[in-house]
PDB file of C-alpha atoms in Angstrom:
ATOM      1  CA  UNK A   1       8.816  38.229  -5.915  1.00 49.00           C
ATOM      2  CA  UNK A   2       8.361  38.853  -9.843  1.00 43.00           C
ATOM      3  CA  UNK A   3       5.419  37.819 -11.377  1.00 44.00           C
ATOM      4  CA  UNK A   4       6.984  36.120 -14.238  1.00 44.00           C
ATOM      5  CA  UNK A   5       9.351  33.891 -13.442  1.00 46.00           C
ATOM      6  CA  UNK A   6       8.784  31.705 -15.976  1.00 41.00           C
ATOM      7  CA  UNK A   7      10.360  33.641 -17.892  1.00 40.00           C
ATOM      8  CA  UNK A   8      13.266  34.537 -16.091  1.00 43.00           C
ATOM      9  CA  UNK A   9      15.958  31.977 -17.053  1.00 39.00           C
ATOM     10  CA  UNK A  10      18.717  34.279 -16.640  1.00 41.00           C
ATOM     11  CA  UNK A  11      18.478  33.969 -12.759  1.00 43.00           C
ATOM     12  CA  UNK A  12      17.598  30.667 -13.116  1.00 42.00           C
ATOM     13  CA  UNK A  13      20.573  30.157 -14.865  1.00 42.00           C
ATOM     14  CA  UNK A  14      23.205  32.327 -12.053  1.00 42.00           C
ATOM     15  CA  UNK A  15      21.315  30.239  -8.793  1.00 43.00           C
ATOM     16  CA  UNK A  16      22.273  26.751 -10.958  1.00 47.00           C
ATOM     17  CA  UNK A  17      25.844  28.042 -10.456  1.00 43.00           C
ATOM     18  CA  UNK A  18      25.736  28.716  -7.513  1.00 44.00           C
ATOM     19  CA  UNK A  19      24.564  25.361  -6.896  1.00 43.00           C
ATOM     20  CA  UNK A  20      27.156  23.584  -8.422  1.00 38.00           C
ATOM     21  CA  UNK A  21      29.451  25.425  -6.379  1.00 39.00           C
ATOM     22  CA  UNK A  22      31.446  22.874  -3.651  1.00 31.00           C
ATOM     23  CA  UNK A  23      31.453  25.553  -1.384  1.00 35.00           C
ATOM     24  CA  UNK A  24      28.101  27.823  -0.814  1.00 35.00           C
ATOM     25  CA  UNK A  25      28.792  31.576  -1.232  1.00 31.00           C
ATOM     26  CA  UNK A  26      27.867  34.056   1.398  1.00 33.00           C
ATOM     27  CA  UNK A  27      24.964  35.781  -1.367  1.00 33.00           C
ATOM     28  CA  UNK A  28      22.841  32.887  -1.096  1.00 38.00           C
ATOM     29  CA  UNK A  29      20.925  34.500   1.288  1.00 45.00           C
ATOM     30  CA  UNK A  30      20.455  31.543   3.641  1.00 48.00           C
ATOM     31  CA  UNK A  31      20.218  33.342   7.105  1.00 57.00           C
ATOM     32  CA  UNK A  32      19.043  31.535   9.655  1.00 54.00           C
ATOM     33  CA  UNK A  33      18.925  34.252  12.864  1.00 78.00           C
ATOM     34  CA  UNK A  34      15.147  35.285  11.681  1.00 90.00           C
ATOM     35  CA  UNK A  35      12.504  33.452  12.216  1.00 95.00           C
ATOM     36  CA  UNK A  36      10.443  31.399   9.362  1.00 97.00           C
ATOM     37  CA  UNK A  37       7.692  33.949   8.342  1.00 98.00           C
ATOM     38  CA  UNK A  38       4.480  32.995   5.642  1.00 98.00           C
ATOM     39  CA  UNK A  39       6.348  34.939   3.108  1.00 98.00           C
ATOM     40  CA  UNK A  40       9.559  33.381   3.442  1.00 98.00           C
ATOM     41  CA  UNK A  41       7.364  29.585   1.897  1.00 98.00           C
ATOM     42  CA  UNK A  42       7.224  29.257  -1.287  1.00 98.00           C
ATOM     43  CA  UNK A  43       3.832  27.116  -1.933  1.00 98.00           C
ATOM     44  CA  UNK A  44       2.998  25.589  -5.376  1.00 98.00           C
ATOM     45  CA  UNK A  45      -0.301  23.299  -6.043  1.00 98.00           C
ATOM     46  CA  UNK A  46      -0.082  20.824  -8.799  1.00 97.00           C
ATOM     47  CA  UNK A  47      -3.146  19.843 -10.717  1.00 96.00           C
ATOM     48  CA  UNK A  48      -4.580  19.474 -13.912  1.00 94.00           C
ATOM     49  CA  UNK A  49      -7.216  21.841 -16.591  1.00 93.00           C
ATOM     50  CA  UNK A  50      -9.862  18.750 -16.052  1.00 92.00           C
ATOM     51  CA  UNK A  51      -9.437  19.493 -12.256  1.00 93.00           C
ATOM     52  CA  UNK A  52     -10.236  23.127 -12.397  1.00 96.00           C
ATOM     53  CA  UNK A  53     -13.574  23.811 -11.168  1.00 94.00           C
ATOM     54  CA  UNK A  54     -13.885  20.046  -9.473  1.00 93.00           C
ATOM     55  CA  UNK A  55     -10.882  20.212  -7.191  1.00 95.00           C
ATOM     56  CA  UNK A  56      -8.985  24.056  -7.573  1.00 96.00           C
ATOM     57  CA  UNK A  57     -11.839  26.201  -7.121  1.00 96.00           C
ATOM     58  CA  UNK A  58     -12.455  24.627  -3.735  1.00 96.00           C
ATOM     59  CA  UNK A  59      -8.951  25.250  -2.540  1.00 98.00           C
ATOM     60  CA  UNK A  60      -8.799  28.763  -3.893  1.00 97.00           C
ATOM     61  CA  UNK A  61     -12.360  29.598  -2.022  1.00 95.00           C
ATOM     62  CA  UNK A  62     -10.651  28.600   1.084  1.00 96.00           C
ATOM     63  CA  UNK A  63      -7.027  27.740   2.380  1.00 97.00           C
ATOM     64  CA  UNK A  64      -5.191  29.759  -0.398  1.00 97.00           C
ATOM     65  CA  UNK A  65      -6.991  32.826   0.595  1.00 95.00           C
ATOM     66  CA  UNK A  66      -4.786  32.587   3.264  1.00 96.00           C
ATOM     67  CA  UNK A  67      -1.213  32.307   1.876  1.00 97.00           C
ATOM     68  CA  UNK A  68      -2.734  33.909  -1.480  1.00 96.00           C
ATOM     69  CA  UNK A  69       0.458  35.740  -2.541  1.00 97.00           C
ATOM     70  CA  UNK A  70       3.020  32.783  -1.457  1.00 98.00           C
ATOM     71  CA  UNK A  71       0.901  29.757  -3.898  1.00 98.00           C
ATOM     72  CA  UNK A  72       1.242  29.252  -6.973  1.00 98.00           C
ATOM     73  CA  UNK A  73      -0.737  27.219  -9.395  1.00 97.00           C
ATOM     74  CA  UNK A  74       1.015  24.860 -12.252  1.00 97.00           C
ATOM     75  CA  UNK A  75      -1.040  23.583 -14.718  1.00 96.00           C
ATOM     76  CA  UNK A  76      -1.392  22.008 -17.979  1.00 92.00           C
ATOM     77  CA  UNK A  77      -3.724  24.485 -20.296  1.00 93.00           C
ATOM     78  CA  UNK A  78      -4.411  28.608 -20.208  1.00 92.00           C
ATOM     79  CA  UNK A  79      -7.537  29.714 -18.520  1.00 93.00           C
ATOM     80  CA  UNK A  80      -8.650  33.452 -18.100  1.00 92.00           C
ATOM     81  CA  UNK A  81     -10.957  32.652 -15.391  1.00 92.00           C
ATOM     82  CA  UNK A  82      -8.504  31.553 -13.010  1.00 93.00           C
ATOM     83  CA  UNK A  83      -5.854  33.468 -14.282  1.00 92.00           C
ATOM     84  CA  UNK A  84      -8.434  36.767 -13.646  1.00 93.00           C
ATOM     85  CA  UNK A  85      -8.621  35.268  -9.617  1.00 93.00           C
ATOM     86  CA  UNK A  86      -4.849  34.322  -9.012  1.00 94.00           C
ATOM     87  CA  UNK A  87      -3.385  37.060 -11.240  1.00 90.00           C
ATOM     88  CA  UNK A  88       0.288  36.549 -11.659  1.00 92.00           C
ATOM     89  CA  UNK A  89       0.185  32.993  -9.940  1.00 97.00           C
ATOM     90  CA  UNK A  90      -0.934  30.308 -12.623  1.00 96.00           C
ATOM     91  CA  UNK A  91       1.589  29.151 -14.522  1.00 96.00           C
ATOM     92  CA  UNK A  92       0.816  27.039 -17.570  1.00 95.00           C
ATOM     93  CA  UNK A  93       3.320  24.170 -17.911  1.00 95.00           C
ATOM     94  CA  UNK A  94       2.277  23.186 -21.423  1.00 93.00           C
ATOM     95  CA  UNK A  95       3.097  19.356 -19.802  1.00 94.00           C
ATOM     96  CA  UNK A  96       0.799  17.246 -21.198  1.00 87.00           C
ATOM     97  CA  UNK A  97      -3.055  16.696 -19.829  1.00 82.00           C
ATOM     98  CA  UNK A  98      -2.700  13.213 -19.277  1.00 82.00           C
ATOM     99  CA  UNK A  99      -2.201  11.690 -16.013  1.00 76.00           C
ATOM    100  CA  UNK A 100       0.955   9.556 -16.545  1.00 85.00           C
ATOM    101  CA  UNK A 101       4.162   9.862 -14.789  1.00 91.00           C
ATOM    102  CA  UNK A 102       6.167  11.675 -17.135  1.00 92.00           C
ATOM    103  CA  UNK A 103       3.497  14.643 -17.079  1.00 92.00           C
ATOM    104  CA  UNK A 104       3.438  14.863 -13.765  1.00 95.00           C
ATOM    105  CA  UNK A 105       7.161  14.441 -13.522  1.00 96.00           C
ATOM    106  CA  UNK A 106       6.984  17.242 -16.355  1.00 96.00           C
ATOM    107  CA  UNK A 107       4.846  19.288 -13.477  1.00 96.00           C
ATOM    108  CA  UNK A 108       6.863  18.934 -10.615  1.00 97.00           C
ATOM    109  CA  UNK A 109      10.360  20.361 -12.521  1.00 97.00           C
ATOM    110  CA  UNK A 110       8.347  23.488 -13.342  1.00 97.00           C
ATOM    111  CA  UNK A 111       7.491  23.896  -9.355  1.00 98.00           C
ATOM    112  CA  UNK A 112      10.745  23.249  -8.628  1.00 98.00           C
ATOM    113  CA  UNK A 113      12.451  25.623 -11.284  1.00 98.00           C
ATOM    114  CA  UNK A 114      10.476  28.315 -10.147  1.00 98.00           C
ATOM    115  CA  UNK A 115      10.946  27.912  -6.557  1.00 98.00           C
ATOM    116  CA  UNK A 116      14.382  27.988  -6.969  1.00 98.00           C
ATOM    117  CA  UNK A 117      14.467  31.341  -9.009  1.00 97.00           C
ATOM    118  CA  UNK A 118      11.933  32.496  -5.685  1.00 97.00           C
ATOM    119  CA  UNK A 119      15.013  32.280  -3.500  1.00 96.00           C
ATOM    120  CA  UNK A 120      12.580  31.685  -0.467  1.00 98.00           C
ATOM    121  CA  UNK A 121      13.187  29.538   2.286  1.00 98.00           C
ATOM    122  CA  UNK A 122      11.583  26.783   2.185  1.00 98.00           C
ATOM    123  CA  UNK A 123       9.074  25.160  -0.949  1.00 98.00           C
ATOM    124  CA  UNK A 124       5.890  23.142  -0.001  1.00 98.00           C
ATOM    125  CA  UNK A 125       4.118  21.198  -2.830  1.00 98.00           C
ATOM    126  CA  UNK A 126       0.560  19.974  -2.495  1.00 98.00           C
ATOM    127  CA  UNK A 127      -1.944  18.797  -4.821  1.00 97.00           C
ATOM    128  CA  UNK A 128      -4.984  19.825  -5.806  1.00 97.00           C
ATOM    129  CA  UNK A 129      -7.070  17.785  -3.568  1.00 97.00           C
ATOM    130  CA  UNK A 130      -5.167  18.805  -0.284  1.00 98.00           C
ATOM    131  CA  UNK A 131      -6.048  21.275   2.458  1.00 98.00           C
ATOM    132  CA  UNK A 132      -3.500  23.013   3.875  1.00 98.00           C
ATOM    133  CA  UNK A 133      -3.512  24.214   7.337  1.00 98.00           C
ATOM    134  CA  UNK A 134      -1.012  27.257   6.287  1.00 98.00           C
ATOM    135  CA  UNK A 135      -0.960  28.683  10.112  1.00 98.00           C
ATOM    136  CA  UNK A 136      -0.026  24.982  11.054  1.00 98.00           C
ATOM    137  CA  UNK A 137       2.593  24.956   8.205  1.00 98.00           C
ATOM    138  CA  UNK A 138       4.092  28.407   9.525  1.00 98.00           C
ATOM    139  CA  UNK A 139       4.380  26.904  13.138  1.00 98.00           C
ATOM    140  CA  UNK A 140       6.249  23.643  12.006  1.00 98.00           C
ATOM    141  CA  UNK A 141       8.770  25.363   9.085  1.00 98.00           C
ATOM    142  CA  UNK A 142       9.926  27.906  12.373  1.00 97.00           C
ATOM    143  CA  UNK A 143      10.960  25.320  14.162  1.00 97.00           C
ATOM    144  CA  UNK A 144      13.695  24.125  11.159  1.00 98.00           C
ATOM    145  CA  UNK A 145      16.710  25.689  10.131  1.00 97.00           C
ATOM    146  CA  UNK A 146      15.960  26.419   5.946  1.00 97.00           C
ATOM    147  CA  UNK A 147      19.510  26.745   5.913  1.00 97.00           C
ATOM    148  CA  UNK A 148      20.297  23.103   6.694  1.00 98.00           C
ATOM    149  CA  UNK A 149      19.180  20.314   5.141  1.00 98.00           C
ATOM    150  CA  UNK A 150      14.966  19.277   5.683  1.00 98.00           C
ATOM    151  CA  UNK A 151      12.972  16.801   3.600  1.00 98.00           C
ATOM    152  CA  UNK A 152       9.813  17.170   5.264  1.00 98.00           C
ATOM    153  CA  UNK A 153       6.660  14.900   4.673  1.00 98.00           C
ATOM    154  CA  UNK A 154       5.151  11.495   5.405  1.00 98.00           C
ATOM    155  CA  UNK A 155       5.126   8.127   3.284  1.00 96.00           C
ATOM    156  CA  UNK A 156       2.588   6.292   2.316  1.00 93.00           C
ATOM    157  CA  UNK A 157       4.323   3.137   2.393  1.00 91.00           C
ATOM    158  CA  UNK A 158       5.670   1.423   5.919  1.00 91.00           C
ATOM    159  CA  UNK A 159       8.508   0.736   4.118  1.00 92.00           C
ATOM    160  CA  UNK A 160      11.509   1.816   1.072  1.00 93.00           C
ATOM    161  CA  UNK A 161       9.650   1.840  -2.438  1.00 95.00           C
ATOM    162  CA  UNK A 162      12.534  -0.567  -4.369  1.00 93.00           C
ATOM    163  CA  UNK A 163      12.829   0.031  -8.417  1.00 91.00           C
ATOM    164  CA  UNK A 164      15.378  -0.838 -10.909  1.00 84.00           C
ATOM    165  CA  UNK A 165      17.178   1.617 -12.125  1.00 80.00           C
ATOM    166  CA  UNK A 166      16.347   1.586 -16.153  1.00 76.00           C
ATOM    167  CA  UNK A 167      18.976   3.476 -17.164  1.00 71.00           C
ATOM    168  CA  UNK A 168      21.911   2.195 -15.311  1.00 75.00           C
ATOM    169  CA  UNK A 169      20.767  -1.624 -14.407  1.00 75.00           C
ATOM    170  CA  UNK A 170      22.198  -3.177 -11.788  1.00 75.00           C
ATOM    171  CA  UNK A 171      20.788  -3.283  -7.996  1.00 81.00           C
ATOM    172  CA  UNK A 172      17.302  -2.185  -6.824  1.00 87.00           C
ATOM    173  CA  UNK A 173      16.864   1.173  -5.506  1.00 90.00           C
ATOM    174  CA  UNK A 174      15.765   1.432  -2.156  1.00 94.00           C
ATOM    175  CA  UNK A 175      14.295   5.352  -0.462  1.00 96.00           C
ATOM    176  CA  UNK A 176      11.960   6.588   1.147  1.00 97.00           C
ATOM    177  CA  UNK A 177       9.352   9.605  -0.399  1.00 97.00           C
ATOM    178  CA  UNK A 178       6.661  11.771   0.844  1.00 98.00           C
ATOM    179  CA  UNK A 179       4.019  10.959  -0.864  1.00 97.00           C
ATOM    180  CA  UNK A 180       2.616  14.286  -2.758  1.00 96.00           C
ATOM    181  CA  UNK A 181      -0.615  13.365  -1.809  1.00 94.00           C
ATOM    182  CA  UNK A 182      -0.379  14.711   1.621  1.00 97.00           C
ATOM    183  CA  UNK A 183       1.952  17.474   0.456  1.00 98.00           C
ATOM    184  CA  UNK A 184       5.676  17.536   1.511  1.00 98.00           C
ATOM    185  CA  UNK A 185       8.553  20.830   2.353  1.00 98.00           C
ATOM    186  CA  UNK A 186      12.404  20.983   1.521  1.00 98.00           C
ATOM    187  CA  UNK A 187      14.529  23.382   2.648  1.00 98.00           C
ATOM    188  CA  UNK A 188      16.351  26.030   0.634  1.00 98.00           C
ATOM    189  CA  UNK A 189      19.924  23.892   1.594  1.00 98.00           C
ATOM    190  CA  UNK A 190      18.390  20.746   0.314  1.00 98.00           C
ATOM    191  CA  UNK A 191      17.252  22.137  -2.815  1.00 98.00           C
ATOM    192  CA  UNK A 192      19.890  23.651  -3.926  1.00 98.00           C
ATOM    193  CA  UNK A 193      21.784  20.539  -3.666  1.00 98.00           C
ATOM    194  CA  UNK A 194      19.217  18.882  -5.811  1.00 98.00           C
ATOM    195  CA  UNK A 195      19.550  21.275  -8.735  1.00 98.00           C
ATOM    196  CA  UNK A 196      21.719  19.387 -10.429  1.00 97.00           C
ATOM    197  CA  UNK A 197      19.630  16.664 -10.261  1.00 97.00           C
ATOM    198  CA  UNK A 198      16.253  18.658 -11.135  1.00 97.00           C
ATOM    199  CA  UNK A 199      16.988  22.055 -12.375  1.00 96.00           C
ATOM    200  CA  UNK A 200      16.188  22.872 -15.579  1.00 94.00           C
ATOM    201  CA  UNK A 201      14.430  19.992 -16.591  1.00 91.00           C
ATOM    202  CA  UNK A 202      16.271  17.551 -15.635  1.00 95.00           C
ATOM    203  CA  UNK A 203      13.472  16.121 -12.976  1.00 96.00           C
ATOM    204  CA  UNK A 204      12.226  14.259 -16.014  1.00 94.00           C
ATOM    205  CA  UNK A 205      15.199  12.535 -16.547  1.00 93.00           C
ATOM    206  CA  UNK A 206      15.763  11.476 -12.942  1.00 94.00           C
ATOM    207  CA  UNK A 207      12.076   9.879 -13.392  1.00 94.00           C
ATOM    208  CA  UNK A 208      13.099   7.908 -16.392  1.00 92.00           C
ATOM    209  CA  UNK A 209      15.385   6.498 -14.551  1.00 91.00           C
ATOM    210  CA  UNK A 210      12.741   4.734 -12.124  1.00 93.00           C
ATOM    211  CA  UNK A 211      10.020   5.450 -14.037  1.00 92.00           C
ATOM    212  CA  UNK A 212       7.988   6.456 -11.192  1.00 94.00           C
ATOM    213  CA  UNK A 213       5.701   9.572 -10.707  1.00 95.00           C
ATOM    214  CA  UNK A 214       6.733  12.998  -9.318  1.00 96.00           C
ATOM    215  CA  UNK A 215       6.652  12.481  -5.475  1.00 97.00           C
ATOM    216  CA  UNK A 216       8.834   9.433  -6.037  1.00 97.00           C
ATOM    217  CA  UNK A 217      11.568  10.886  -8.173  1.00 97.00           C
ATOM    218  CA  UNK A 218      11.566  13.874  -5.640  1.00 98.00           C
ATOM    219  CA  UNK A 219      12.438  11.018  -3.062  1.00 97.00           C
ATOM    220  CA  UNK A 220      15.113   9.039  -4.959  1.00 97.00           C
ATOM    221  CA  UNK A 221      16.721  12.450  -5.735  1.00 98.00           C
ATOM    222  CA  UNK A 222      16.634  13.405  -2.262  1.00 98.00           C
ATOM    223  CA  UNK A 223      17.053   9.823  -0.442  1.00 97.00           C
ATOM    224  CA  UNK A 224      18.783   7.815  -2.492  1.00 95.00           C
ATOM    225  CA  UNK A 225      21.274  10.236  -4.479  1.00 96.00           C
ATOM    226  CA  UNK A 226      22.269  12.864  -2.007  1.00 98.00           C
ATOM    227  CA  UNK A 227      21.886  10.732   0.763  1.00 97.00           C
ATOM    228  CA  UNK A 228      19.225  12.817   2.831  1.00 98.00           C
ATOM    229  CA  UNK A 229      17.198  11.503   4.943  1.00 97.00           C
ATOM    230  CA  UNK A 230      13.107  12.045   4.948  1.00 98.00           C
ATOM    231  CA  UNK A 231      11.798  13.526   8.661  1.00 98.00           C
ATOM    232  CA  UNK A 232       8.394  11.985   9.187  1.00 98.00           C
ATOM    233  CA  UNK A 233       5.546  14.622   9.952  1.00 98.00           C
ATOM    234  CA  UNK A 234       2.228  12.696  11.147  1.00 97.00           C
ATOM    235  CA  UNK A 235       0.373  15.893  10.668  1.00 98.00           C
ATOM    236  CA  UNK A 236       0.608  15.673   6.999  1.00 98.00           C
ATOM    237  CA  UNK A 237      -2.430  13.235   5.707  1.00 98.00           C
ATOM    238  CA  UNK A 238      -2.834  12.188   2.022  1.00 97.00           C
ATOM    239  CA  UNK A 239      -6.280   9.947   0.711  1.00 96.00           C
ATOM    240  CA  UNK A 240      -4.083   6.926   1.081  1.00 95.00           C
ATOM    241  CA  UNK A 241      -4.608   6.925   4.738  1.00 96.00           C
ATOM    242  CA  UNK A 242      -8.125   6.110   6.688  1.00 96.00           C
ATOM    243  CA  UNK A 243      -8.988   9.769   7.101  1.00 97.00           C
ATOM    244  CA  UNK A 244     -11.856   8.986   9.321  1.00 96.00           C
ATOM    245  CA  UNK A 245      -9.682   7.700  12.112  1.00 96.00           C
ATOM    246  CA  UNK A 246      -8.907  11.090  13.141  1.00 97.00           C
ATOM    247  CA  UNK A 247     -10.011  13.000  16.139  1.00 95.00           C
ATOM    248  CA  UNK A 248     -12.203  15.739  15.075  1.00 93.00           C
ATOM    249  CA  UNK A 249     -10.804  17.290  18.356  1.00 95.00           C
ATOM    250  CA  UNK A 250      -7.381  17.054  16.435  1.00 97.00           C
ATOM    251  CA  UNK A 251      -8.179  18.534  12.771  1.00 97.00           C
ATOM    252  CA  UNK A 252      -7.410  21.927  13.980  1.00 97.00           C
ATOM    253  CA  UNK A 253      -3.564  20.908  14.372  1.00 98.00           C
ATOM    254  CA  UNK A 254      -2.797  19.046  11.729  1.00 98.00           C
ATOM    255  CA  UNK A 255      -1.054  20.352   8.283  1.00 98.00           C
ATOM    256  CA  UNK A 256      -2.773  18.639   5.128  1.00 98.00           C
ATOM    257  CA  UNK A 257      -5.569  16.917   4.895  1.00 98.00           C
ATOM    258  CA  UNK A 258      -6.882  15.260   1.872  1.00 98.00           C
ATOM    259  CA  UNK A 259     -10.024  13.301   0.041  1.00 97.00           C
ATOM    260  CA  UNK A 260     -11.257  10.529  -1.941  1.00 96.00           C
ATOM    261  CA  UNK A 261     -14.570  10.356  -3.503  1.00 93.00           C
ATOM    262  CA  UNK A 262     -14.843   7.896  -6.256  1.00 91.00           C
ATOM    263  CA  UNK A 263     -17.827   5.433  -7.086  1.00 87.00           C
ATOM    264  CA  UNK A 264     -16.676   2.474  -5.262  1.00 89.00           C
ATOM    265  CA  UNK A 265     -14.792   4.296  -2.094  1.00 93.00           C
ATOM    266  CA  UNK A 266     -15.286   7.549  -0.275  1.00 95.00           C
ATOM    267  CA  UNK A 267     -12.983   8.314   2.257  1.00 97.00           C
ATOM    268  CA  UNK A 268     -13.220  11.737   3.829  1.00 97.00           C
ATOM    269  CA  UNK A 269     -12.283  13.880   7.184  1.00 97.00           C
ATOM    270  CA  UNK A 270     -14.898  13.014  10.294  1.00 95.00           C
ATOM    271  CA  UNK A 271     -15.131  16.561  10.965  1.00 96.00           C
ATOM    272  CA  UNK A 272     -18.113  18.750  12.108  1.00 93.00           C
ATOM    273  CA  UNK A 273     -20.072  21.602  10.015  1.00 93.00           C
ATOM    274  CA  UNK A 274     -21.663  21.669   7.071  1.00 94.00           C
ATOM    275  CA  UNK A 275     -24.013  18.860   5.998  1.00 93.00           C
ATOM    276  CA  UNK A 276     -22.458  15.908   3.787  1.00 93.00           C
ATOM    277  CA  UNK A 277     -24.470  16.955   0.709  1.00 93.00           C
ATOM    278  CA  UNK A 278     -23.456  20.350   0.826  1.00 93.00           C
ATOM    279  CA  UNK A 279     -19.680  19.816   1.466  1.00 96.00           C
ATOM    280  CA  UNK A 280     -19.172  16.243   0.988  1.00 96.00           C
ATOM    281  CA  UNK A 281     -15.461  16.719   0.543  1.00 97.00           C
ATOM    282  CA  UNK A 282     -15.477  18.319   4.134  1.00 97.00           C
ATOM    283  CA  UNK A 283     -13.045  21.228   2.589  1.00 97.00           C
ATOM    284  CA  UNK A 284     -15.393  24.263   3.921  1.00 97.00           C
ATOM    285  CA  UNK A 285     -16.029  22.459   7.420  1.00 96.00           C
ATOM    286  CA  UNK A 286     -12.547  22.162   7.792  1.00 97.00           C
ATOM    287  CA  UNK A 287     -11.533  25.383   6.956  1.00 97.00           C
ATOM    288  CA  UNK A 288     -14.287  26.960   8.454  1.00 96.00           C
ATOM    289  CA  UNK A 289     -13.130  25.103  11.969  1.00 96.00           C
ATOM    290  CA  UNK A 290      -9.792  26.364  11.664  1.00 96.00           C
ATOM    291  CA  UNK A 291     -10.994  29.778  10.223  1.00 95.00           C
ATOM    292  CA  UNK A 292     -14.543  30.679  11.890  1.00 94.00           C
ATOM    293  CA  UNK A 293     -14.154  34.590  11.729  1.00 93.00           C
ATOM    294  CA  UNK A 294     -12.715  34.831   7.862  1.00 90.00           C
ATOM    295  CA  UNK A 295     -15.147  36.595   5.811  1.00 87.00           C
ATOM    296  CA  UNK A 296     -15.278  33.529   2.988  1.00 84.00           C
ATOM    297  CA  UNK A 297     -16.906  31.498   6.502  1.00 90.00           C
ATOM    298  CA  UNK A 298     -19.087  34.102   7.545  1.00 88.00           C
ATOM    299  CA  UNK A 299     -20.698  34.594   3.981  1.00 79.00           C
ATOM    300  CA  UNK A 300     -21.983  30.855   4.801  1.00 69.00           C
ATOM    301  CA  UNK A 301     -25.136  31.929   6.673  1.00 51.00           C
ATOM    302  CA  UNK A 302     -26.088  28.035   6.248  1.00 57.00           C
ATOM    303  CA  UNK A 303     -23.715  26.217   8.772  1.00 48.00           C
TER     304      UNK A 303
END
């Protein structure tokens, strides 16, 4: 896969034709008789320049060492340091550093543009406070066809979100989303489908419409306009959920796990290893669980 997509509009331009096709054409490349390999997942980690060192260091020291050439990092200002580690992988949005909606909506349509250019299977966002399990990720995509149509996450709410619709008033929305918190896959089929909706910028106007953040407007695209439903995945865990109440016997088969550490609430992973103070986000002694015998665990002499 090219380095620069970013820049590649022209095939950006040819798979948003193919998209608005009625009828799929036979060089879409959606066959389905091989198996769902790493390199067929195309893996994209939103976050911001503030969050650099805090919250994308820690990712890159672990979990993306193992899915290094399949994730790629969209952010919101150039930095040589992490563009010197993940060579060919940052992408700098030039959305704005803020943390509203519309630049995170501004985010998410550059992880979906480039996806789409990709031509991989299957696309799997997370954010930059999310561990993913990527052998646990591998296991669950085989088991779907990329070449129907998958939503794949879990919601945050026991319940449809329900917005007005500011740009064509009338009755409240109703869908379901995956929160982005816990990280969520769609299937080459599905996104395809959703180009028109959110190719080529148009994800920001689909999150005018609710005014809602990224995750959402990904959900009332998929959900609510093309009328596909979201598959549930209890292995995917966002910091909206009491991480605590898992089994530590169970971390090792889940998919995403998350974190929360603020002034007035921490809520982290009950999981053996290092000592709070030295991994209070519980990143390392989850990866290093899952990953005993990679060389970035067995450098930590102190576990």
């Amino acid at each position: 896969m090219s380095n620069n997509l970013t820049t590649d509009r022209t095939k950006f331009v040819v798979v948003l034709r193919r998209a608005s096709q009625t009828k799929a054409p036979s060089d879409l490349k959606l066959d389905g008789n091989r198996v769902t390999e790493l390199k067929d997942i195309f893996i994209s980690i939103k976050t911001a320049s503030q969050n650099h060192v805090s919250r994308l260091q820690l990712l890159i020291n672990t979990w993306v060492q193992q899915a290094k050439n399949q994730t790629y990092i969209f952010t919101d200002q150039r930095d040589e340091a992490l563009e010197n580690v993940m060579a060919g992988h940052i992408v700098n949005t030039n959305c704005s550093r803020d943390h509203n909606r519309r630049s995170l909506v501004c985010k998410m349509g550059h992880e979906f543009d480039m996806y789409i250019v990709s031509e991989l299977r299957w696309w799997c966002h997370v954010d930059d406070d999310t561990y993913l399990n990527v052998k646990e990720l591998v296991r669950l995509l085989a088991g779907y066809r990329h070449t129907e149509d998958w939503y794949l996450g879990k919601p945050s709410l026991d319940h449809p979100i329900e917005v007005i619709n500011h740009v064509n008033p009338g009755p409240k929305l109703a869908f379901w989303f995956a929160t982005g918190g816990a990280g969520f896959c769609v299937s080459r089929a599905l996104a395809l489908k959703m180009v028109p909706y959110a190719g080529g910028g148009r994800l920001t106007k689909a999150g005018d419409q609710i005014r809602l953040p990224d995750d959402c407007t990904i959900g009332y695209i998929i959900n609510s306009l093309l009328h596909k439903e979201l598959t549930v995945i209890d292995k995917f865990h966002s910091h909206l959920e009491a991480l605590w109440r898992i089994s530590p016997a169970d971390i090792i088969t889940q998919i995403s796990l998350s974190y929360l550490m603020t002034k007035e609430r921490t809520n982290i992973v009950n999981v053996p290893g290092f000592p709070v103070e030295k991994d209070p986000t519980r990143l390392w002694s989850i990866h290093c669980l899952i990953h005993p015998l990679s060389s970035e665990c067995l450098r930590h002499v102190d576990r």
